[in-house]
Amino acid sequence: MYEPEKVVAQRLAKGVSQFLVKWVGYESKDNTWEPIENLAGCEDIIADFKEREKTRQLLSNLQKNDSRLRLQGMEARLLRGKATKKTSKVEQYGLLLV
């Protein structure tokens, strides 16, 4: 009898939800896609997988938001840098813009 170690992915194939199962004592290359019916009694590993996916998705969203904020910060620094360069040139040539 095969013992599932963990669920590593989920997909929808022909309208049927399937889980990619890592089996105890087997390498990842031996993982198999299994319909929920074949995983009776494995509710705990399915729940663990869903919780990991939920956490992964939240982290992914945070990283996307962080990237957007970093880009906005970079744009602001670039704009400040351009203003600083203009000021530097003005100071360098002794010009005063009114």
Tab-separated table of N, CA, C and O in Angstrom:
chain	number	residue	atom	x	y	z
A	1	MET	N	0.846	-1.184	0.000
A	1	MET	CA	0.000	0.000	0.000
A	1	MET	C	0.888	1.242	0.000
A	1	MET	O	1.891	1.305	0.670
A	2	TYR	N	0.493	2.245	-0.757
A	2	TYR	CA	1.232	3.493	-0.848
A	2	TYR	C	0.727	4.466	0.217
A	2	TYR	O	-0.472	4.594	0.431
A	3	GLU	N	1.690	5.183	0.824
A	3	GLU	CA	1.326	6.161	1.850
A	3	GLU	C	1.684	7.552	1.348
A	3	GLU	O	2.845	7.816	1.014
A	4	PRO	N	0.707	8.443	1.293
A	4	PRO	CA	0.996	9.799	0.831
A	4	PRO	C	1.795	10.567	1.885
A	4	PRO	O	1.486	10.510	3.071
A	5	GLU	N	2.849	11.245	1.431
A	5	GLU	CA	3.667	12.069	2.333
A	5	GLU	C	3.098	13.474	2.419
A	5	GLU	O	2.939	14.029	3.497
A	6	LYS	N	2.813	14.053	1.233
A	6	LYS	CA	2.229	15.389	1.189
A	6	LYS	C	1.663	15.657	-0.195
A	6	LYS	O	1.998	14.977	-1.164
A	7	VAL	N	0.805	16.656	-0.252
A	7	VAL	CA	0.277	17.146	-1.530
A	7	VAL	C	1.152	18.331	-1.922
A	7	VAL	O	1.421	19.210	-1.107
A	8	VAL	N	1.607	18.351	-3.175
A	8	VAL	CA	2.505	19.414	-3.623
A	8	VAL	C	1.887	20.355	-4.650
A	8	VAL	O	2.441	21.426	-4.907
A	9	ALA	N	0.742	19.986	-5.222
A	9	ALA	CA	0.089	20.857	-6.203
A	9	ALA	C	-1.356	20.404	-6.393
A	9	ALA	O	-1.744	19.306	-5.966
A	10	GLN	N	-2.120	21.269	-7.031
A	10	GLN	CA	-3.506	20.952	-7.355
A	10	GLN	C	-3.795	21.466	-8.751
A	10	GLN	O	-3.242	22.484	-9.176
A	11	ARG	N	-4.652	20.741	-9.471
A	11	ARG	CA	-5.047	21.177	-10.808
A	11	ARG	C	-6.482	20.748	-11.066
A	11	ARG	O	-7.050	19.925	-10.345
A	12	LEU	N	-7.032	21.308	-12.117
A	12	LEU	CA	-8.363	20.924	-12.581
A	12	LEU	C	-8.183	20.281	-13.945
A	12	LEU	O	-7.719	20.926	-14.889
A	13	ALA	N	-8.477	18.999	-14.048
A	13	ALA	CA	-8.318	18.267	-15.306
A	13	ALA	C	-9.670	17.685	-15.718
A	13	ALA	O	-10.239	16.855	-15.002
A	14	LYS	N	-10.153	18.169	-16.845
A	14	LYS	CA	-11.462	17.725	-17.364
A	14	LYS	C	-12.559	17.900	-16.315
A	14	LYS	O	-13.402	17.040	-16.115
A	15	GLY	N	-12.477	19.031	-15.610
A	15	GLY	CA	-13.495	19.360	-14.611
A	15	GLY	C	-13.344	18.631	-13.288
A	15	GLY	O	-14.182	18.775	-12.403
A	16	VAL	N	-12.281	17.848	-13.138
A	16	VAL	CA	-12.061	17.086	-11.910
A	16	VAL	C	-10.839	17.642	-11.185
A	16	VAL	O	-9.765	17.786	-11.776
A	17	SER	N	-11.016	17.945	-9.915
A	17	SER	CA	-9.899	18.434	-9.109
A	17	SER	C	-8.952	17.270	-8.806
A	17	SER	O	-9.386	16.202	-8.372
A	18	GLN	N	-7.665	17.494	-9.070
A	18	GLN	CA	-6.654	16.474	-8.802
A	18	GLN	C	-5.532	17.080	-7.971
A	18	GLN	O	-5.257	18.275	-8.065
A	19	PHE	N	-4.893	16.220	-7.187
A	19	PHE	CA	-3.790	16.636	-6.334
A	19	PHE	C	-2.541	15.873	-6.716
A	19	PHE	O	-2.593	14.666	-6.945
A	20	LEU	N	-1.419	16.600	-6.784
A	20	LEU	CA	-0.135	15.958	-7.055
A	20	LEU	C	0.418	15.484	-5.722
A	20	LEU	O	0.679	16.279	-4.817
A	21	VAL	N	0.575	14.165	-5.597
A	21	VAL	CA	0.939	13.544	-4.322
A	21	VAL	C	2.386	13.068	-4.343
A	21	VAL	O	2.819	12.391	-5.278
A	22	LYS	N	3.114	13.444	-3.276
A	22	LYS	CA	4.461	12.923	-3.021
A	22	LYS	C	4.271	11.736	-2.094
A	22	LYS	O	3.624	11.826	-1.056
A	23	TRP	N	4.817	10.592	-2.476
A	23	TRP	CA	4.620	9.354	-1.725
A	23	TRP	C	5.799	9.073	-0.791
A	23	TRP	O	6.948	9.309	-1.153
A	24	VAL	N	5.502	8.563	0.387
A	24	VAL	CA	6.536	8.202	1.363
A	24	VAL	C	7.445	7.138	0.755
A	24	VAL	O	6.974	6.141	0.198
A	25	GLY	N	8.761	7.376	0.836
A	25	GLY	CA	9.733	6.412	0.337
A	25	GLY	C	10.024	6.494	-1.149
A	25	GLY	O	10.810	5.705	-1.669
A	26	TYR	N	9.397	7.438	-1.825
A	26	TYR	CA	9.603	7.597	-3.265
A	26	TYR	C	10.146	8.988	-3.567
A	26	TYR	O	9.917	9.941	-2.823
A	27	GLU	N	10.838	9.121	-4.680
A	27	GLU	CA	11.371	10.407	-5.111
A	27	GLU	C	10.273	11.260	-5.726
A	27	GLU	O	9.220	10.750	-6.126
A	28	SER	N	10.561	12.543	-5.831
A	28	SER	CA	9.581	13.477	-6.409
A	28	SER	C	9.214	13.117	-7.845
A	28	SER	O	8.099	13.383	-8.285
A	29	LYS	N	10.147	12.499	-8.571
A	29	LYS	CA	9.840	12.114	-9.963
A	29	LYS	C	8.734	11.057	-10.022
A	29	LYS	O	8.121	10.852	-11.066
A	30	ASP	N	8.452	10.422	-8.890
A	30	ASP	CA	7.405	9.404	-8.828
A	30	ASP	C	6.073	9.950	-8.337
A	30	ASP	O	5.119	9.182	-8.137
A	31	ASN	N	5.972	11.266	-8.148
A	31	ASN	CA	4.709	11.876	-7.729
A	31	ASN	C	3.633	11.565	-8.767
A	31	ASN	O	3.936	11.453	-9.962
A	32	THR	N	2.392	11.463	-8.298
A	32	THR	CA	1.280	11.177	-9.218
A	32	THR	C	0.112	12.115	-8.958
A	32	THR	O	-0.097	12.569	-7.828
A	33	TRP	N	-0.628	12.387	-10.033
A	33	TRP	CA	-1.853	13.174	-9.919
A	33	TRP	C	-2.973	12.229	-9.513
A	33	TRP	O	-3.203	11.216	-10.173
A	34	GLU	N	-3.660	12.579	-8.428
A	34	GLU	CA	-4.733	11.724	-7.909
A	34	GLU	C	-6.007	12.526	-7.714
A	34	GLU	O	-5.967	13.641	-7.198
A	35	PRO	N	-7.150	11.940	-8.115
A	35	PRO	CA	-8.427	12.598	-7.813
A	35	PRO	C	-8.699	12.473	-6.313
A	35	PRO	O	-8.150	11.602	-5.633
A	36	ILE	N	-9.544	13.347	-5.821
A	36	ILE	CA	-9.857	13.372	-4.384
A	36	ILE	C	-10.366	12.018	-3.881
A	36	ILE	O	-10.081	11.628	-2.750
A	37	GLU	N	-11.055	11.296	-4.747
A	37	GLU	CA	-11.601	9.990	-4.335
A	37	GLU	C	-10.494	9.022	-3.918
A	37	GLU	O	-10.706	8.142	-3.087
A	38	ASN	N	-9.333	9.141	-4.519
A	38	ASN	CA	-8.217	8.247	-4.194
A	38	ASN	C	-7.488	8.662	-2.916
A	38	ASN	O	-6.563	7.962	-2.498
A	39	LEU	N	-7.899	9.771	-2.337
A	39	LEU	CA	-7.201	10.276	-1.153
A	39	LEU	C	-8.091	10.255	0.091
A	39	LEU	O	-7.933	11.072	1.000
A	40	ALA	N	-8.998	9.297	0.142
A	40	ALA	CA	-9.867	9.147	1.318
A	40	ALA	C	-8.995	8.907	2.544
A	40	ALA	O	-8.039	8.138	2.511
A	41	GLY	N	-9.298	9.618	3.615
A	41	GLY	CA	-8.521	9.486	4.837
A	41	GLY	C	-7.293	10.392	4.864
A	41	GLY	O	-6.515	10.361	5.816
A	42	CYS	N	-7.101	11.187	3.817
A	42	CYS	CA	-5.923	12.066	3.720
A	42	CYS	C	-6.315	13.538	3.845
A	42	CYS	O	-5.610	14.413	3.351
A	43	GLU	N	-7.413	13.783	4.530
A	43	GLU	CA	-7.904	15.153	4.658
A	43	GLU	C	-6.869	16.073	5.298
A	43	GLU	O	-6.770	17.246	4.948
A	44	ASP	N	-6.066	15.518	6.219
A	44	ASP	CA	-5.075	16.338	6.908
A	44	ASP	C	-3.986	16.849	5.955
A	44	ASP	O	-3.607	18.019	6.015
A	45	ILE	N	-3.502	16.000	5.052
A	45	ILE	CA	-2.447	16.464	4.135
A	45	ILE	C	-3.012	17.409	3.073
A	45	ILE	O	-2.314	18.300	2.606
A	46	ILE	N	-4.282	17.223	2.739
A	46	ILE	CA	-4.927	18.148	1.796
A	46	ILE	C	-5.113	19.505	2.472
A	46	ILE	O	-4.827	20.552	1.877
A	47	ALA	N	-5.540	19.505	3.733
A	47	ALA	CA	-5.697	20.756	4.484
A	47	ALA	C	-4.354	21.455	4.657
A	47	ALA	O	-4.263	22.682	4.527
A	48	ASP	N	-3.295	20.686	4.928
A	48	ASP	CA	-1.951	21.263	5.043
A	48	ASP	C	-1.544	21.934	3.737
A	48	ASP	O	-1.001	23.039	3.741
A	49	PHE	N	-1.800	21.262	2.625
A	49	PHE	CA	-1.468	21.821	1.318
A	49	PHE	C	-2.227	23.133	1.082
A	49	PHE	O	-1.652	24.133	0.668
A	50	LYS	N	-3.516	23.124	1.360
A	50	LYS	CA	-4.332	24.319	1.131
A	50	LYS	C	-3.865	25.476	2.010
A	50	LYS	O	-3.841	26.627	1.566
A	51	GLU	N	-3.457	25.181	3.228
A	51	GLU	CA	-2.936	26.230	4.114
A	51	GLU	C	-1.606	26.778	3.586
A	51	GLU	O	-1.384	27.984	3.587
A	52	ARG	N	-0.733	25.886	3.103
A	52	ARG	CA	0.542	26.329	2.508
A	52	ARG	C	0.291	27.194	1.282
A	52	ARG	O	0.949	28.216	1.076
A	53	GLU	N	-0.671	26.811	0.450
A	53	GLU	CA	-0.997	27.580	-0.752
A	53	GLU	C	-1.557	28.952	-0.394
A	53	GLU	O	-1.222	29.946	-1.034
A	54	LYS	N	-2.394	28.989	0.623
A	54	LYS	CA	-2.962	30.255	1.068
A	54	LYS	C	-1.844	31.186	1.546
A	54	LYS	O	-1.794	32.358	1.174
A	55	THR	N	-0.918	30.656	2.330
A	55	THR	CA	0.219	31.430	2.821
A	55	THR	C	1.105	31.885	1.667
A	55	THR	O	1.527	33.039	1.613
A	56	ARG	N	1.373	30.984	0.718
A	56	ARG	CA	2.198	31.320	-0.444
A	56	ARG	C	1.556	32.446	-1.242
A	56	ARG	O	2.227	33.382	-1.685
A	57	GLN	N	0.251	32.380	-1.428
A	57	GLN	CA	-0.464	33.411	-2.190
A	57	GLN	C	-0.407	34.753	-1.476
A	57	GLN	O	-0.183	35.789	-2.107
A	58	LEU	N	-0.579	34.740	-0.149
A	58	LEU	CA	-0.492	35.981	0.621
A	58	LEU	C	0.902	36.589	0.508
A	58	LEU	O	1.052	37.794	0.310
A	59	LEU	N	1.935	35.763	0.621
A	59	LEU	CA	3.307	36.253	0.487
A	59	LEU	C	3.568	36.801	-0.903
A	59	LEU	O	4.220	37.834	-1.060
A	60	SER	N	3.041	36.129	-1.905
A	60	SER	CA	3.202	36.587	-3.279
A	60	SER	C	2.560	37.962	-3.460
A	60	SER	O	3.144	38.860	-4.069
A	61	ASN	N	1.363	38.136	-2.918
A	61	ASN	CA	0.680	39.430	-3.014
A	61	ASN	C	1.457	40.512	-2.284
A	61	ASN	O	1.564	41.637	-2.766
A	62	LEU	N	2.011	40.181	-1.120
A	62	LEU	CA	2.816	41.146	-0.373
A	62	LEU	C	4.060	41.547	-1.165
A	62	LEU	O	4.435	42.712	-1.201
A	63	GLN	N	4.694	40.565	-1.797
A	63	GLN	CA	5.883	40.857	-2.589
A	63	GLN	C	5.538	41.744	-3.778
A	63	GLN	O	6.288	42.660	-4.116
A	64	LYS	N	4.406	41.492	-4.424
A	64	LYS	CA	3.988	42.329	-5.551
A	64	LYS	C	3.753	43.757	-5.071
A	64	LYS	O	4.191	44.712	-5.712
A	65	ASN	N	3.056	43.889	-3.934
A	65	ASN	CA	2.806	45.222	-3.389
A	65	ASN	C	4.111	45.896	-2.995
A	65	ASN	O	4.300	47.084	-3.229
A	66	ASP	N	5.026	45.135	-2.403
A	66	ASP	CA	6.325	45.677	-2.010
A	66	ASP	C	7.099	46.134	-3.242
A	66	ASP	O	7.723	47.192	-3.227
A	67	SER	N	7.033	45.365	-4.324
A	67	SER	CA	7.716	45.746	-5.565
A	67	SER	C	7.145	47.048	-6.107
A	67	SER	O	7.886	47.923	-6.547
A	68	ARG	N	5.827	47.166	-6.063
A	68	ARG	CA	5.198	48.400	-6.535
A	68	ARG	C	5.651	49.588	-5.693
A	68	ARG	O	5.969	50.651	-6.217
A	69	LEU	N	5.693	49.389	-4.372
A	69	LEU	CA	6.118	50.472	-3.487
A	69	LEU	C	7.575	50.835	-3.735
A	69	LEU	O	7.940	52.009	-3.727
A	70	ARG	N	8.413	49.801	-3.941
A	70	ARG	CA	9.822	50.072	-4.221
A	70	ARG	C	9.971	50.843	-5.525
A	70	ARG	O	10.765	51.771	-5.620
A	71	LEU	N	9.185	50.479	-6.542
A	71	LEU	CA	9.240	51.201	-7.810
A	71	LEU	C	8.804	52.647	-7.628
A	71	LEU	O	9.420	53.557	-8.166
A	72	GLN	N	7.747	52.850	-6.858
A	72	GLN	CA	7.300	54.216	-6.600
A	72	GLN	C	8.387	54.991	-5.869
A	72	GLN	O	8.639	56.152	-6.166
A	73	GLY	N	9.046	54.354	-4.915
A	73	GLY	CA	10.138	54.992	-4.189
A	73	GLY	C	11.301	55.321	-5.104
A	73	GLY	O	11.910	56.385	-5.000
A	74	MET	N	11.601	54.406	-6.040
A	74	MET	CA	12.691	54.647	-6.988
A	74	MET	C	12.341	55.820	-7.889
A	74	MET	O	13.184	56.671	-8.174
A	75	GLU	N	11.083	55.885	-8.336
A	75	GLU	CA	10.658	57.003	-9.178
A	75	GLU	C	10.808	58.313	-8.423
A	75	GLU	O	11.307	59.300	-8.963
A	76	ALA	N	10.398	58.315	-7.151
A	76	ALA	CA	10.511	59.532	-6.351
A	76	ALA	C	11.976	59.927	-6.182
A	76	ALA	O	12.322	61.102	-6.293
A	77	ARG	N	12.845	58.939	-5.940
A	77	ARG	CA	14.268	59.241	-5.790
A	77	ARG	C	14.849	59.763	-7.098
A	77	ARG	O	15.662	60.686	-7.099
A	78	LEU	N	14.415	59.174	-8.214
A	78	LEU	CA	14.893	59.660	-9.513
A	78	LEU	C	14.470	61.099	-9.745
A	78	LEU	O	15.250	61.919	-10.201
A	79	LEU	N	13.213	61.395	-9.414
A	79	LEU	CA	12.739	62.774	-9.584
A	79	LEU	C	13.511	63.720	-8.681
A	79	LEU	O	13.896	64.806	-9.098
A	80	ARG	N	13.746	63.296	-7.439
A	80	ARG	CA	14.546	64.132	-6.533
A	80	ARG	C	15.961	64.277	-7.070
A	80	ARG	O	16.552	65.338	-6.997
A	81	GLY	N	16.491	63.194	-7.645
A	81	GLY	CA	17.834	63.236	-8.210
A	81	GLY	C	17.924	64.217	-9.356
A	81	GLY	O	18.875	64.974	-9.473
A	82	LYS	N	16.902	64.245	-10.209
A	82	LYS	CA	16.887	65.195	-11.333
A	82	LYS	C	16.832	66.616	-10.805
A	82	LYS	O	17.537	67.495	-11.284
A	83	ALA	N	16.023	66.840	-9.780
A	83	ALA	CA	15.933	68.182	-9.202
A	83	ALA	C	17.276	68.570	-8.599
A	83	ALA	O	17.734	69.694	-8.757
A	84	THR	N	17.922	67.642	-7.955
A	84	THR	CA	19.229	67.907	-7.349
A	84	THR	C	20.250	68.227	-8.425
A	84	THR	O	21.050	69.144	-8.273
A	85	LYS	N	20.225	67.484	-9.538
A	85	LYS	CA	21.164	67.752	-10.633
A	85	LYS	C	20.939	69.144	-11.199
A	85	LYS	O	21.878	69.869	-11.467
A	86	LYS	N	19.672	69.561	-11.362
A	86	LYS	CA	19.386	70.902	-11.869
A	86	LYS	C	19.923	71.945	-10.902
A	86	LYS	O	20.542	72.912	-11.302
A	87	THR	N	19.676	71.722	-9.636
A	87	THR	CA	20.173	72.655	-8.632
A	87	THR	C	21.687	72.711	-8.683
A	87	THR	O	22.269	73.783	-8.645
A	88	SER	N	22.317	71.567	-8.813
A	88	SER	CA	23.777	71.528	-8.864
A	88	SER	C	24.291	72.315	-10.058
A	88	SER	O	25.265	73.053	-9.948
A	89	LYS	N	23.668	72.166	-11.234
A	89	LYS	CA	24.110	72.902	-12.418
A	89	LYS	C	23.909	74.390	-12.222
A	89	LYS	O	24.743	75.200	-12.598
A	90	VAL	N	22.777	74.744	-11.625
A	90	VAL	CA	22.503	76.154	-11.368
A	90	VAL	C	23.577	76.702	-10.447
A	90	VAL	O	24.151	77.764	-10.692
A	91	GLU	N	23.847	75.971	-9.382
A	91	GLU	CA	24.873	76.427	-8.446
A	91	GLU	C	26.247	76.459	-9.130
A	91	GLU	O	27.023	77.374	-8.920
A	92	GLN	N	26.516	75.452	-9.950
A	92	GLN	CA	27.809	75.351	-10.633
A	92	GLN	C	28.053	76.566	-11.525
A	92	GLN	O	29.149	77.095	-11.586
A	93	TYR	N	27.046	77.014	-12.235
A	93	TYR	CA	27.212	78.126	-13.176
A	93	TYR	C	26.838	79.462	-12.553
A	93	TYR	O	26.878	80.494	-13.204
A	94	GLY	N	26.445	79.453	-11.291
A	94	GLY	CA	26.109	80.713	-10.628
A	94	GLY	C	24.833	81.337	-11.138
A	94	GLY	O	24.678	82.548	-11.087
A	95	LEU	N	23.916	80.525	-11.642
A	95	LEU	CA	22.663	81.056	-12.177
A	95	LEU	C	21.582	80.963	-11.127
A	95	LEU	O	21.549	80.054	-10.319
A	96	LEU	N	20.691	81.860	-11.158
A	96	LEU	CA	19.556	81.819	-10.262
A	96	LEU	C	18.291	81.854	-11.119
A	96	LEU	O	18.097	82.795	-11.886
A	97	LEU	N	17.480	80.858	-11.001
A	97	LEU	CA	16.237	80.812	-11.771
A	97	LEU	C	15.133	81.441	-10.939
A	97	LEU	O	14.925	81.102	-9.799
A	98	VAL	N	14.454	82.375	-11.528
A	98	VAL	CA	13.372	83.048	-10.804
A	98	VAL	C	12.051	82.697	-11.435
A	98	VAL	O	11.900	82.567	-12.580
